[in-house]
Amino acid sequence: MKSSKGYVFLEVVLGIALLGLVVVTALPLLNYSYRGYERIISRVEMTYIGEKLSEELRSDNIYFKSLLENFKDVEEVEYFELEEEDLQKYGCKIINMGDNEYLWELKIIVYSKNSEEKIPNVELEINIPK
């Protein structure tokens, strides 16, 4: 009768080594995928904020009408009327692009306040009748 204790130990060590190789290659891929999804979610939220603001500017709300009238005096306005959660993560600028007597030509820029995430700004150009 032969002893096979050394072979069992060797098989366990090789199994753990192979499992380690699989984990070492899989974890960075999963981490990169997760970070990609976070960027996509941030980009979608930024697009939503920009679209929401453009629709609000087109509405007949008195506040937004007075905001549009401010563009006679200034070229750029920082917009702070976002929800509290969005205000912590994103910033929003409204820029007057042109001087037309019939239209407001505006650019809405939504940017991320988190400098670690390299998310490009969302820029929307809209025209609103005066």
PDB file of C-alpha atoms in Angstrom:
ATOM      1  CA  MET A   1       0.000   0.000   0.000  1.00  0.00           C
ATOM      2  CA  LYS A   2       1.490   3.310  -1.140  1.00  0.00           C
ATOM      3  CA  SER A   3       1.013   6.659   0.573  1.00  0.00           C
ATOM      4  CA  SER A   4      -0.630   9.397  -1.582  1.00  0.00           C
ATOM      5  CA  LYS A   5      -0.643  12.259   0.901  1.00  0.00           C
ATOM      6  CA  GLY A   6       1.837  14.353  -1.101  1.00  0.00           C
ATOM      7  CA  TYR A   7      -0.227  14.111  -4.270  1.00  0.00           C
ATOM      8  CA  VAL A   8      -3.417  15.322  -2.594  1.00  0.00           C
ATOM      9  CA  PHE A   9      -1.552  18.319  -1.174  1.00  0.00           C
ATOM     10  CA  LEU A  10      -0.059  19.077  -4.599  1.00  0.00           C
ATOM     11  CA  GLU A  11      -3.489  18.857  -6.255  1.00  0.00           C
ATOM     12  CA  VAL A  12      -4.980  21.262  -3.696  1.00  0.00           C
ATOM     13  CA  VAL A  13      -2.141  23.778  -4.196  1.00  0.00           C
ATOM     14  CA  LEU A  14      -2.482  23.610  -7.998  1.00  0.00           C
ATOM     15  CA  GLY A  15      -6.267  24.026  -7.722  1.00  0.00           C
ATOM     16  CA  ILE A  16      -5.860  27.127  -5.559  1.00  0.00           C
ATOM     17  CA  ALA A  17      -3.260  28.519  -7.992  1.00  0.00           C
ATOM     18  CA  LEU A  18      -5.611  28.042 -10.956  1.00  0.00           C
ATOM     19  CA  LEU A  19      -8.472  29.603  -9.024  1.00  0.00           C
ATOM     20  CA  GLY A  20      -6.190  32.553  -8.204  1.00  0.00           C
ATOM     21  CA  LEU A  21      -5.372  33.037 -11.900  1.00  0.00           C
ATOM     22  CA  VAL A  22      -9.054  33.090 -12.794  1.00  0.00           C
ATOM     23  CA  VAL A  23      -9.827  35.605 -10.039  1.00  0.00           C
ATOM     24  CA  VAL A  24      -6.861  37.835 -10.962  1.00  0.00           C
ATOM     25  CA  THR A  25      -8.053  38.081 -14.571  1.00  0.00           C
ATOM     26  CA  ALA A  26     -11.783  38.350 -13.815  1.00  0.00           C
ATOM     27  CA  LEU A  27     -11.760  41.037 -11.095  1.00  0.00           C
ATOM     28  CA  PRO A  28     -10.253  43.854 -13.201  1.00  0.00           C
ATOM     29  CA  LEU A  29     -12.709  43.102 -16.006  1.00  0.00           C
ATOM     30  CA  LEU A  30     -15.654  43.224 -13.622  1.00  0.00           C
ATOM     31  CA  ASN A  31     -14.357  46.414 -12.014  1.00  0.00           C
ATOM     32  CA  TYR A  32     -13.919  48.105 -15.400  1.00  0.00           C
ATOM     33  CA  SER A  33     -17.442  47.068 -16.443  1.00  0.00           C
ATOM     34  CA  TYR A  34     -18.911  48.413 -13.216  1.00  0.00           C
ATOM     35  CA  ARG A  35     -17.129  51.758 -13.634  1.00  0.00           C
ATOM     36  CA  GLY A  36     -18.350  51.923 -17.229  1.00  0.00           C
ATOM     37  CA  TYR A  37     -21.940  51.455 -16.083  1.00  0.00           C
ATOM     38  CA  GLU A  38     -21.502  54.195 -13.468  1.00  0.00           C
ATOM     39  CA  ARG A  39     -20.299  56.576 -16.190  1.00  0.00           C
ATOM     40  CA  ILE A  40     -23.254  55.671 -18.388  1.00  0.00           C
ATOM     41  CA  ILE A  41     -25.662  56.320 -15.514  1.00  0.00           C
ATOM     42  CA  SER A  42     -24.037  59.707 -14.817  1.00  0.00           C
ATOM     43  CA  ARG A  43     -24.191  60.640 -18.490  1.00  0.00           C
ATOM     44  CA  VAL A  44     -27.890  59.707 -18.686  1.00  0.00           C
ATOM     45  CA  GLU A  45     -28.642  61.750 -15.541  1.00  0.00           C
ATOM     46  CA  MET A  46     -26.799  64.741 -17.015  1.00  0.00           C
ATOM     47  CA  THR A  47     -28.745  64.426 -20.273  1.00  0.00           C
ATOM     48  CA  TYR A  48     -31.998  64.238 -18.316  1.00  0.00           C
ATOM     49  CA  ILE A  49     -31.123  67.406 -16.376  1.00  0.00           C
ATOM     50  CA  GLY A  50     -30.306  69.277 -19.594  1.00  0.00           C
ATOM     51  CA  GLU A  51     -33.481  68.137 -21.358  1.00  0.00           C
ATOM     52  CA  LYS A  52     -35.591  68.959 -18.311  1.00  0.00           C
ATOM     53  CA  LEU A  53     -34.114  72.452 -18.121  1.00  0.00           C
ATOM     54  CA  SER A  54     -34.667  73.045 -21.841  1.00  0.00           C
ATOM     55  CA  GLU A  55     -38.331  72.062 -21.482  1.00  0.00           C
ATOM     56  CA  GLU A  56     -38.702  74.314 -18.436  1.00  0.00           C
ATOM     57  CA  LEU A  57     -37.177  77.240 -20.324  1.00  0.00           C
ATOM     58  CA  ARG A  58     -39.703  76.720 -23.128  1.00  0.00           C
ATOM     59  CA  SER A  59     -42.611  76.700 -20.664  1.00  0.00           C
ATOM     60  CA  ASP A  60     -44.722  79.711 -19.750  1.00  0.00           C
ATOM     61  CA  ASN A  61     -43.482  79.757 -16.162  1.00  0.00           C
ATOM     62  CA  ILE A  62     -42.904  83.291 -14.868  1.00  0.00           C
ATOM     63  CA  TYR A  63     -39.608  82.331 -13.186  1.00  0.00           C
ATOM     64  CA  PHE A  64     -38.117  81.059 -16.429  1.00  0.00           C
ATOM     65  CA  LYS A  65     -39.425  84.041 -18.391  1.00  0.00           C
ATOM     66  CA  SER A  66     -37.596  86.336 -15.953  1.00  0.00           C
ATOM     67  CA  LEU A  67     -34.493  84.140 -16.246  1.00  0.00           C
ATOM     68  CA  LEU A  68     -34.585  84.587 -20.017  1.00  0.00           C
ATOM     69  CA  GLU A  69     -34.935  88.344 -19.589  1.00  0.00           C
ATOM     70  CA  ASN A  70     -31.670  88.318 -17.591  1.00  0.00           C
ATOM     71  CA  PHE A  71     -29.833  87.405 -20.790  1.00  0.00           C
ATOM     72  CA  LYS A  72     -30.257  90.979 -21.987  1.00  0.00           C
ATOM     73  CA  ASP A  73     -27.664  91.962 -19.367  1.00  0.00           C
ATOM     74  CA  VAL A  74     -25.408  88.902 -19.025  1.00  0.00           C
ATOM     75  CA  GLU A  75     -24.025  86.263 -21.381  1.00  0.00           C
ATOM     76  CA  GLU A  76     -23.869  83.337 -18.949  1.00  0.00           C
ATOM     77  CA  VAL A  77     -25.945  82.192 -15.978  1.00  0.00           C
ATOM     78  CA  GLU A  78     -25.105  79.462 -13.479  1.00  0.00           C
ATOM     79  CA  TYR A  79     -28.320  77.551 -12.782  1.00  0.00           C
ATOM     80  CA  PHE A  80     -28.725  76.329  -9.184  1.00  0.00           C
ATOM     81  CA  GLU A  81     -32.396  75.317  -9.125  1.00  0.00           C
ATOM     82  CA  LEU A  82     -31.640  71.584  -9.402  1.00  0.00           C
ATOM     83  CA  GLU A  83     -32.764  68.926  -6.968  1.00  0.00           C
ATOM     84  CA  GLU A  84     -30.491  68.643  -3.913  1.00  0.00           C
ATOM     85  CA  GLU A  85     -29.093  65.252  -4.931  1.00  0.00           C
ATOM     86  CA  ASP A  86     -28.315  66.464  -8.463  1.00  0.00           C
ATOM     87  CA  LEU A  87     -26.876  69.757  -7.231  1.00  0.00           C
ATOM     88  CA  GLN A  88     -24.203  67.895  -5.259  1.00  0.00           C
ATOM     89  CA  LYS A  89     -23.109  65.865  -8.303  1.00  0.00           C
ATOM     90  CA  TYR A  90     -23.682  68.176 -11.269  1.00  0.00           C
ATOM     91  CA  GLY A  91     -23.515  71.805 -12.243  1.00  0.00           C
ATOM     92  CA  CYS A  92     -25.443  73.581 -14.964  1.00  0.00           C
ATOM     93  CA  LYS A  93     -24.701  76.696 -17.040  1.00  0.00           C
ATOM     94  CA  ILE A  94     -26.931  78.503 -19.492  1.00  0.00           C
ATOM     95  CA  ILE A  95     -25.098  80.574 -22.112  1.00  0.00           C
ATOM     96  CA  ASN A  96     -26.611  83.110 -24.511  1.00  0.00           C
ATOM     97  CA  MET A  97     -25.185  82.185 -27.920  1.00  0.00           C
ATOM     98  CA  GLY A  98     -26.539  84.910 -30.157  1.00  0.00           C
ATOM     99  CA  ASP A  99     -28.305  88.213 -30.511  1.00  0.00           C
ATOM    100  CA  ASN A 100     -31.436  87.587 -32.513  1.00  0.00           C
ATOM    101  CA  GLU A 101     -34.450  89.840 -32.158  1.00  0.00           C
ATOM    102  CA  TYR A 102     -36.906  86.939 -32.534  1.00  0.00           C
ATOM    103  CA  LEU A 103     -35.154  84.020 -30.809  1.00  0.00           C
ATOM    104  CA  TRP A 104     -33.161  83.261 -27.698  1.00  0.00           C
ATOM    105  CA  GLU A 105     -30.254  81.096 -28.880  1.00  0.00           C
ATOM    106  CA  LEU A 106     -29.085  79.289 -25.751  1.00  0.00           C
ATOM    107  CA  LYS A 107     -26.593  76.600 -24.897  1.00  0.00           C
ATOM    108  CA  ILE A 108     -27.173  74.467 -21.808  1.00  0.00           C
ATOM    109  CA  ILE A 109     -24.048  72.834 -20.395  1.00  0.00           C
ATOM    110  CA  VAL A 110     -24.365  70.189 -17.682  1.00  0.00           C
ATOM    111  CA  TYR A 111     -21.048  69.156 -16.122  1.00  0.00           C
ATOM    112  CA  SER A 112     -19.925  66.768 -13.413  1.00  0.00           C
ATOM    113  CA  LYS A 113     -18.552  68.290 -10.213  1.00  0.00           C
ATOM    114  CA  ASN A 114     -16.604  65.110  -9.456  1.00  0.00           C
ATOM    115  CA  SER A 115     -13.162  65.634 -10.986  1.00  0.00           C
ATOM    116  CA  GLU A 116     -12.177  61.967 -10.566  1.00  0.00           C
ATOM    117  CA  GLU A 117     -14.829  60.842 -13.045  1.00  0.00           C
ATOM    118  CA  LYS A 118     -13.790  61.988 -16.478  1.00  0.00           C
ATOM    119  CA  ILE A 119     -17.263  62.374 -17.883  1.00  0.00           C
ATOM    120  CA  PRO A 120     -17.606  64.752 -20.831  1.00  0.00           C
ATOM    121  CA  ASN A 121     -20.024  67.644 -20.494  1.00  0.00           C
ATOM    122  CA  VAL A 122     -23.520  67.386 -21.935  1.00  0.00           C
ATOM    123  CA  GLU A 123     -24.211  70.362 -24.206  1.00  0.00           C
ATOM    124  CA  LEU A 124     -27.619  71.201 -25.643  1.00  0.00           C
ATOM    125  CA  GLU A 125     -28.330  74.080 -28.007  1.00  0.00           C
ATOM    126  CA  ILE A 126     -31.900  75.341 -28.018  1.00  0.00           C
ATOM    127  CA  ASN A 127     -33.862  78.153 -29.647  1.00  0.00           C
ATOM    128  CA  ILE A 128     -36.748  79.772 -27.807  1.00  0.00           C
ATOM    129  CA  PRO A 129     -39.050  82.410 -29.306  1.00  0.00           C
ATOM    130  CA  LYS A 130     -38.936  85.754 -27.507  1.00  0.00           C
TER     131      LYS A 130
END
